[in-house]
CSV table of C-alpha atoms and ligand atoms in Angstrom, one decimal:
chain,number,residue,atom,x,y,z
A,1,MET,CA,-16.6,-23.3,14.0
A,2,PRO,CA,-15.2,-20.5,16.1
A,3,GLU,CA,-14.3,-17.3,14.1
A,4,ILE,CA,-11.5,-15.0,13.7
A,5,LEU,CA,-11.3,-11.2,13.7
A,6,VAL,CA,-8.3,-9.7,12.4
A,7,VAL,CA,-6.8,-5.9,12.3
A,8,GLY,CA,-3.8,-5.2,10.6
A,9,SER,CA,-2.0,-4.0,7.4
A,10,VAL,CA,-3.3,-5.0,3.9
A,11,ALA,CA,-0.4,-3.5,1.6
A,12,TYR,CA,1.8,-3.6,-1.1
A,13,ASP,CA,5.2,-4.4,-0.6
A,14,ASP,CA,8.4,-3.9,-2.5
A,15,VAL,CA,11.0,-6.7,-1.4
A,16,GLN,CA,14.6,-7.1,-2.1
A,17,THR,CA,16.9,-10.3,-1.5
A,18,PRO,CA,20.2,-10.8,-2.4
A,19,PHE,CA,18.9,-13.0,-4.9
A,20,ASP,CA,15.7,-11.3,-6.3
A,21,ARG,CA,13.2,-8.6,-6.1
A,22,ARG,CA,9.3,-7.9,-6.3
A,23,ARG,CA,8.0,-4.8,-6.6
A,24,ASP,CA,4.1,-3.7,-5.7
A,25,VAL,CA,3.2,-7.3,-4.3
A,26,LEU,CA,0.2,-8.2,-2.0
A,27,GLY,CA,1.4,-8.2,1.4
A,28,GLY,CA,0.6,-6.8,4.7
A,29,ALA,CA,0.1,-8.4,7.9
A,30,ALA,CA,-3.5,-8.9,7.9
A,31,SER,CA,-3.5,-10.4,4.2
A,32,TYR,CA,-0.9,-13.1,5.4
A,33,PHE,CA,-2.5,-13.8,8.5
A,34,ALA,CA,-5.9,-14.0,6.8
A,35,LEU,CA,-4.5,-16.3,4.5
A,36,ALA,CA,-3.0,-18.6,6.8
A,37,ALA,CA,-5.9,-18.8,9.4
A,38,SER,CA,-8.5,-19.1,6.7
A,39,ARG,CA,-7.1,-22.9,6.3
A,40,TYR,CA,-8.4,-23.5,9.9
A,41,ALA,CA,-11.6,-21.2,10.4
A,42,PRO,CA,-13.5,-18.5,9.0
A,43,VAL,CA,-11.6,-15.0,9.0
A,44,HIS,CA,-12.9,-11.6,9.1
A,45,VAL,CA,-10.6,-8.7,8.2
A,46,VAL,CA,-10.8,-5.2,9.3
A,47,ALA,CA,-8.4,-2.6,7.4
A,48,VAL,CA,-8.2,0.2,4.6
A,49,VAL,CA,-7.1,0.3,1.4
A,50,GLY,CA,-6.4,3.4,-1.0
A,51,GLU,CA,-8.1,4.1,-4.4
A,52,ASP,CA,-4.6,2.2,-6.0
A,53,PHE,CA,-5.6,-1.2,-4.5
A,54,ARG,CA,-6.3,-3.3,-7.2
A,55,ASP,CA,-9.7,-4.9,-7.3
A,56,THR,CA,-8.1,-8.4,-8.2
A,57,ASP,CA,-6.3,-8.4,-4.9
A,58,ILE,CA,-9.4,-8.0,-3.0
A,59,ALA,CA,-11.0,-10.5,-5.2
A,60,ARG,CA,-8.4,-12.9,-4.6
A,61,LEU,CA,-8.6,-12.7,-0.7
A,62,ARG,CA,-12.5,-13.1,-1.0
A,63,GLY,CA,-12.0,-16.1,-3.6
A,64,GLU,CA,-10.0,-17.8,-0.5
A,65,GLY,CA,-13.1,-17.7,1.4
A,66,ILE,CA,-12.0,-14.6,3.6
A,67,ASP,CA,-14.6,-12.0,4.8
A,68,VAL,CA,-13.5,-8.7,3.3
A,69,ALA,CA,-16.8,-6.7,4.0
A,70,GLY,CA,-14.4,-4.8,6.7
A,71,ILE,CA,-11.8,-3.7,4.3
A,72,GLU,CA,-12.6,0.0,3.6
A,73,ARG,CA,-11.5,1.8,0.5
A,74,ARG,CA,-10.5,5.5,0.9
A,75,ALA,CA,-8.9,8.3,-1.0
A,76,GLY,CA,-5.5,8.2,-0.9
A,77,ARG,CA,-2.6,5.7,-1.1
A,78,SER,CA,-2.6,2.1,0.0
A,79,PHE,CA,0.1,1.4,2.9
A,80,ARG,CA,3.2,0.7,1.3
A,81,TRP,CA,6.4,-1.4,2.7
A,82,HIS,CA,9.7,-1.2,0.8
A,83,GLY,CA,12.1,-3.7,2.7
A,84,ARG,CA,15.4,-5.7,2.3
A,85,TYR,CA,17.2,-8.9,3.6
A,86,ASP,CA,20.9,-9.9,3.8
A,87,TYR,CA,22.1,-13.2,3.1
A,88,ASP,CA,20.9,-14.8,6.2
A,89,MET,CA,17.6,-13.8,5.2
A,90,SER,CA,16.9,-13.3,9.0
A,91,ALA,CA,15.7,-9.6,10.0
A,92,ALA,CA,14.4,-7.4,7.3
A,93,GLU,CA,15.7,-4.2,6.8
A,94,THR,CA,13.2,-1.5,6.5
A,95,LEU,CA,13.9,1.0,3.5
A,96,HIS,CA,10.3,3.0,3.6
A,97,THR,CA,7.6,2.6,5.2
A,98,ASP,CA,4.5,4.8,3.8
A,99,LEU,CA,1.3,4.3,5.9
A,100,GLY,CA,-1.0,6.1,3.4
A,101,VAL,CA,-5.0,5.8,4.4
A,102,PHE,CA,-3.7,4.0,7.7
A,103,ALA,CA,-2.3,7.4,8.9
A,104,GLU,CA,-5.5,8.8,9.6
A,105,TRP,CA,-8.1,5.8,10.1
A,106,HIS,CA,-9.8,4.3,12.7
A,107,PRO,CA,-11.2,0.9,12.6
A,108,ILE,CA,-14.7,0.0,12.6
A,109,VAL,CA,-15.9,-3.4,13.6
A,110,PRO,CA,-19.1,-4.2,11.9
A,111,ASP,CA,-21.9,-4.7,14.4
A,112,ASP,CA,-22.4,-8.4,13.8
A,113,LYS,CA,-18.5,-9.0,14.1
A,114,ARG,CA,-18.2,-7.5,17.6
A,115,GLU,CA,-18.5,-11.1,19.3
A,116,VAL,CA,-16.2,-12.8,17.1
A,117,PRO,CA,-14.4,-14.8,19.9
A,118,TYR,CA,-10.9,-15.0,18.4
A,119,VAL,CA,-9.2,-11.6,17.9
A,120,PHE,CA,-5.7,-11.3,16.0
A,121,LEU,CA,-4.4,-7.9,16.4
A,122,ALA,CA,-2.0,-7.9,13.5
A,123,ASN,CA,1.0,-5.6,12.9
A,124,ILE,CA,-0.3,-2.1,12.8
A,125,ASP,CA,-0.5,1.3,14.6
A,126,PRO,CA,-0.8,-0.1,18.3
A,127,ASP,CA,-3.6,3.1,18.6
A,128,ILE,CA,-5.4,1.4,16.0
A,129,GLN,CA,-5.2,-2.1,17.9
A,130,LEU,CA,-6.5,-0.4,20.9
A,131,ASP,CA,-9.3,1.3,19.1
A,132,LEU,CA,-10.2,-2.2,17.9
A,133,LEU,CA,-10.1,-3.9,21.1
A,134,ASP,CA,-12.7,-1.3,22.5
A,135,GLN,CA,-15.0,-2.2,20.3
A,136,VAL,CA,-15.0,-6.1,20.3
A,137,ARG,CA,-17.1,-7.5,23.3
A,138,ALA,CA,-15.7,-10.5,25.7
A,139,PRO,CA,-13.4,-12.1,23.3
A,140,LYS,CA,-12.3,-15.6,24.2
A,141,LEU,CA,-8.6,-15.2,23.2
A,142,VAL,CA,-6.6,-11.9,22.1
A,143,VAL,CA,-3.4,-12.4,20.5
A,144,MET,CA,-1.2,-9.5,19.2
A,145,ASP,CA,1.8,-8.8,17.3
A,146,SER,CA,3.9,-5.8,16.7
A,147,MET,CA,7.1,-4.6,14.7
A,148,ASN,CA,10.4,-2.5,15.4
A,149,TYR,CA,9.0,0.5,13.6
A,150,TRP,CA,6.1,0.7,16.3
A,151,LEU,CA,8.3,-0.3,19.4
A,152,GLU,CA,10.5,2.7,18.2
A,153,TYR,CA,7.9,5.4,17.6
A,154,LYS,CA,4.8,4.4,19.9
A,155,ARG,CA,6.4,1.9,23.0
A,156,ASP,CA,3.8,3.1,25.2
A,157,ALA,CA,0.9,2.2,23.5
A,158,VAL,CA,2.6,-1.1,22.3
A,159,ALA,CA,2.9,-1.9,26.0
A,160,LYS,CA,-0.7,-1.1,26.8
A,161,VAL,CA,-2.0,-3.5,24.0
A,162,MET,CA,0.4,-6.2,25.2
A,163,SER,CA,-1.0,-5.8,28.9
A,164,ARG,CA,-4.6,-6.2,27.3
A,165,ALA,CA,-3.7,-9.3,25.3
A,166,ASP,CA,-4.0,-12.7,26.1
A,167,VAL,CA,-0.8,-14.1,24.0
A,168,VAL,CA,1.9,-11.6,22.8
A,169,CYS,CA,3.7,-12.9,19.8
A,170,VAL,CA,7.0,-11.1,18.4
A,171,ASN,CA,10.2,-12.1,17.2
A,172,GLU,CA,13.2,-12.5,19.2
A,173,GLY,CA,15.0,-8.7,17.7
A,174,GLU,CA,11.4,-7.4,18.7
A,175,ALA,CA,11.3,-9.0,22.3
A,176,ARG,CA,15.2,-7.8,23.1
A,177,GLN,CA,14.4,-4.3,21.7
A,178,PHE,CA,11.1,-3.9,23.9
A,179,ALA,CA,12.9,-5.2,27.0
A,180,GLN,CA,16.3,-3.5,26.1
A,181,THR,CA,18.4,-6.8,26.9
A,182,PHE,CA,19.8,-9.3,25.2
A,183,SER,CA,18.4,-12.0,27.2
A,184,ILE,CA,15.4,-13.6,25.5
A,185,ILE,CA,14.3,-15.4,29.1
A,186,ARG,CA,14.4,-11.9,30.9
A,187,ALA,CA,12.6,-10.2,28.0
A,188,ALA,CA,9.9,-13.0,28.4
A,189,ARG,CA,9.7,-12.2,32.3
A,190,GLU,CA,9.1,-8.5,31.3
A,191,ILE,CA,6.7,-9.0,28.9
A,192,LEU,CA,4.4,-11.4,30.7
A,193,ALA,CA,4.4,-9.2,33.9
A,194,LEU,CA,2.6,-6.9,31.9
A,195,GLY,CA,-0.4,-9.1,31.8
A,196,PRO,CA,-0.7,-11.7,29.0
A,197,THR,CA,-0.8,-15.5,29.7
A,198,ALA,CA,1.6,-16.4,27.1
A,199,LEU,CA,4.4,-15.2,25.2
A,200,VAL,CA,5.6,-16.4,21.7
A,201,VAL,CA,9.0,-15.6,20.5
A,202,LYS,CA,9.3,-16.1,16.7
A,203,ARG,CA,13.1,-16.9,15.9
A,204,GLY,CA,13.1,-17.3,12.2
A,205,GLU,CA,15.0,-20.4,10.9
A,206,HIS,CA,15.5,-21.2,14.4
A,207,GLY,CA,11.9,-21.7,15.4
A,208,ALA,CA,9.6,-20.3,18.1
A,209,MET,CA,9.4,-20.3,21.6
A,210,LEU,CA,6.2,-20.3,23.9
A,211,PHE,CA,6.5,-19.1,27.5
A,212,LEU,CA,3.7,-19.3,29.9
A,213,ARG,CA,3.2,-17.3,32.8
A,214,ASP,CA,3.0,-20.0,35.1
A,215,GLY,CA,6.8,-20.9,34.1
A,216,GLY,CA,5.9,-23.6,31.2
A,217,VAL,CA,8.3,-23.0,28.2
A,218,PHE,CA,8.0,-25.2,24.6
A,219,TRP,CA,10.5,-24.7,21.7
A,220,SER,CA,9.4,-25.8,18.0
A,221,PRO,CA,12.2,-25.9,15.5
A,222,ALA,CA,11.2,-24.4,12.3
A,223,TYR,CA,10.2,-26.7,9.2
A,224,PRO,CA,13.4,-27.8,7.3
A,225,LEU,CA,13.2,-26.3,4.0
A,226,GLU,CA,15.2,-26.1,1.2
A,227,LYS,CA,14.0,-23.2,-0.6
A,228,VAL,CA,13.5,-19.9,1.2
A,229,GLN,CA,12.7,-17.1,-1.3
A,230,ASP,CA,11.5,-14.2,0.8
A,231,PRO,CA,10.9,-14.3,4.7
A,232,THR,CA,8.2,-11.5,4.7
A,233,GLY,CA,4.9,-12.6,6.2
A,234,ALA,CA,6.5,-15.6,8.1
A,235,GLY,CA,5.3,-14.0,11.3
A,236,ASP,CA,2.0,-13.1,10.2
A,237,SER,CA,1.5,-16.4,8.7
A,238,PHE,CA,2.9,-17.8,12.0
A,239,ALA,CA,0.3,-16.0,13.7
A,240,GLY,CA,-2.5,-17.3,11.1
A,241,GLY,CA,-1.6,-21.2,12.1
A,242,PHE,CA,-1.3,-20.2,15.7
A,243,VAL,CA,-4.6,-18.6,16.1
A,244,GLY,CA,-6.4,-20.9,13.5
A,245,HIS,CA,-5.5,-23.6,15.3
A,246,LEU,CA,-6.8,-22.7,18.7
A,247,ALA,CA,-10.0,-21.3,16.9
A,248,SER,CA,-10.7,-24.9,15.2
A,249,VAL,CA,-10.0,-26.9,18.6
A,250,GLY,CA,-11.8,-24.2,20.5
A,251,ARG,CA,-9.6,-24.6,23.3
A,252,THR,CA,-6.4,-22.2,24.6
A,253,ASP,CA,-5.0,-24.8,27.4
A,254,ALA,CA,-1.2,-25.4,27.5
A,255,ALA,CA,-1.6,-28.4,25.6
A,256,GLU,CA,-3.4,-26.7,22.5
A,257,LEU,CA,-0.8,-23.7,22.8
A,258,ARG,CA,2.0,-25.9,22.3
A,259,ARG,CA,0.2,-27.8,19.2
A,260,ALA,CA,-0.6,-23.9,18.3
A,261,VAL,CA,3.0,-23.2,17.9
A,262,VAL,CA,3.6,-26.0,15.4
A,263,HIS,CA,0.8,-25.2,13.5
A,264,GLY,CA,2.4,-21.5,13.2
A,265,THR,CA,5.8,-22.9,12.3
A,266,VAL,CA,3.8,-25.0,9.6
A,267,SER,CA,2.4,-21.9,8.3
A,268,ALA,CA,5.2,-20.0,8.0
A,269,SER,CA,7.0,-22.3,6.1
A,270,PHE,CA,4.6,-21.9,3.4
A,271,ALA,CA,5.0,-18.0,3.4
A,272,VAL,CA,8.8,-18.0,3.3
A,273,GLU,CA,8.8,-20.6,0.1
A,274,THR,CA,7.9,-17.7,-2.3
A,275,PHE,CA,7.7,-14.1,-2.8
A,276,SER,CA,4.1,-12.3,-1.4
A,277,VAL,CA,1.3,-14.4,-0.4
A,278,ASP,CA,1.3,-17.0,-3.0
A,279,GLY,CA,2.8,-19.7,-0.8
A,280,VAL,CA,0.3,-19.5,2.2
A,281,ALA,CA,-2.4,-19.2,-0.6
A,282,ALA,CA,-1.1,-22.7,-2.0
A,283,ALA,CA,-1.0,-24.5,1.0
A,284,THR,CA,-3.8,-27.3,0.8
A,285,PRO,CA,-5.1,-28.7,4.0
A,286,GLY,CA,-3.3,-31.6,3.1
A,287,ALA,CA,0.1,-30.0,2.7
A,288,VAL,CA,-0.3,-28.3,6.2
A,289,ASP,CA,-1.4,-31.5,7.8
A,290,GLU,CA,1.8,-33.7,6.1
A,291,ARG,CA,4.2,-30.9,7.4
A,292,TYR,CA,2.7,-30.9,10.8
A,293,ARG,CA,3.2,-34.6,10.9
A,294,LEU,CA,6.7,-34.5,9.8
A,295,LEU,CA,7.4,-31.6,12.2
A,296,ARG,CA,6.0,-33.7,15.0
A,297,SER,CA,8.1,-36.5,14.3
A,298,LEU,CA,11.2,-34.6,14.1
A,299,VAL,CA,11.1,-33.9,17.9
A,300,ASP,CA,9.5,-37.1,18.8
A,301,ILE,CA,12.2,-38.7,21.1
A,302,GLY,CA,10.4,-41.5,22.0
A,303,ALA,CA,9.3,-42.8,25.6
A,304,GLY,CA,10.7,-44.9,28.0
A,305,ALA,CA,13.2,-45.2,30.9
A,306,ALA,CA,16.1,-46.5,28.4
A,307,GLU,CA,16.1,-43.5,26.0
A,308,ASP,CA,15.6,-41.1,28.9
A,309,THR,CA,18.8,-41.7,30.5
A,310,ALA,CA,22.1,-40.2,28.6
A,311,PRO,CA,24.7,-42.7,28.0
A,312,GLY,CA,27.1,-43.0,31.1
A,313,VAL,CA,24.8,-41.2,33.4
A,314,GLU,CA,23.8,-43.9,36.2
B,401,AMP,P1,6.3,-10.0,8.8
B,401,AMP,O1,7.2,-10.3,8.1
B,401,AMP,O2,5.6,-11.2,9.3
B,401,AMP,O3,7.0,-9.3,9.8
B,401,AMP,O4,5.1,-9.0,8.2
B,401,AMP,C1,5.8,-8.5,6.8
B,401,AMP,C2,4.4,-7.5,6.5
B,401,AMP,O5,4.3,-6.4,7.4
B,401,AMP,C3,4.8,-6.8,5.1
B,401,AMP,O6,3.9,-7.5,4.2
B,401,AMP,C4,4.5,-5.4,5.3
B,401,AMP,O7,3.7,-4.9,4.4
B,401,AMP,C5,3.9,-5.2,6.8
B,401,AMP,N1,4.6,-4.3,7.4
B,401,AMP,C6,5.7,-3.7,7.3
B,401,AMP,N2,5.8,-2.7,8.2
B,401,AMP,C7,4.7,-2.6,8.6
B,401,AMP,C8,4.4,-1.7,9.8
B,401,AMP,N3,5.1,-0.7,10.4
B,401,AMP,N4,3.1,-1.6,10.2
B,401,AMP,C9,2.4,-2.7,9.9
B,401,AMP,N5,2.6,-3.6,8.6
B,401,AMP,C10,3.8,-3.5,8.4
């Protein structure tokens, strides 16, 4: 089974919604990603945590079968993020970001992990993402994510990461911010012009769009949920299902990329049902499969000439 390497934040979050709040809970882009992707394929995490990081949280990741040997512990504080959502629970407002030990850190990919074929550059300083890319050998697929914070402070470095990735995965606000345009279509064209073969634009409760450099477009709705407690980590969990699926089938053609978008959407649905990583950690293979099937049936319009003709159109 092809394996996955991820670099990104492993963090403690303080998250507020209009309905509830959780302080000091396990979060971070790499944590959500690894938990979601580990449902599909073996995952190796490269990250750094501070002295304050709880052993129980490392043990929790390890207990899920995730390889944590690449998580360094250093003197100082762990990455901390404090965010807030409004009633529509769409974009997070960052109230505070403390990079902690990530500020002065350079990733080191263990020697025996340099040839891992699937690489995910989760949300973190783009210079760290580039540093990791320099250490891996001929990966089969590089997927990257970023965030408004890095687009604001390190736009050029983010563009460099995009140009070295096969798939760029950002949310719609970030795509607009990066390309300085309201039009998602124009933003997609500009990002694809940097070099990646595919762009995924995550649109929260409106699902996700896939744009291919050869002109192909695909759109998956989000999984319809009655209970949404905390959208934090939806994007990272999406990436976990997306990359996880591609690694599990060992192919990255257009048909598998479409299926990967649906798997990503399913993974994200588990993340938002609870605070912290509890939802993704609780997702069983059976539950993932059930949601995948339901989502597929939701968008199945059937086949045949009769159905394909709109009423009144000759
Ligand atoms: P998402 O909701 O999928 O965009 O990701 C949220 C996660 O990203 C949270 O668990 C945070 O700990 C983490 N995070 C927030 N801001 C940053 C940042 N500037 N760089 C890296 N990770 C971040």
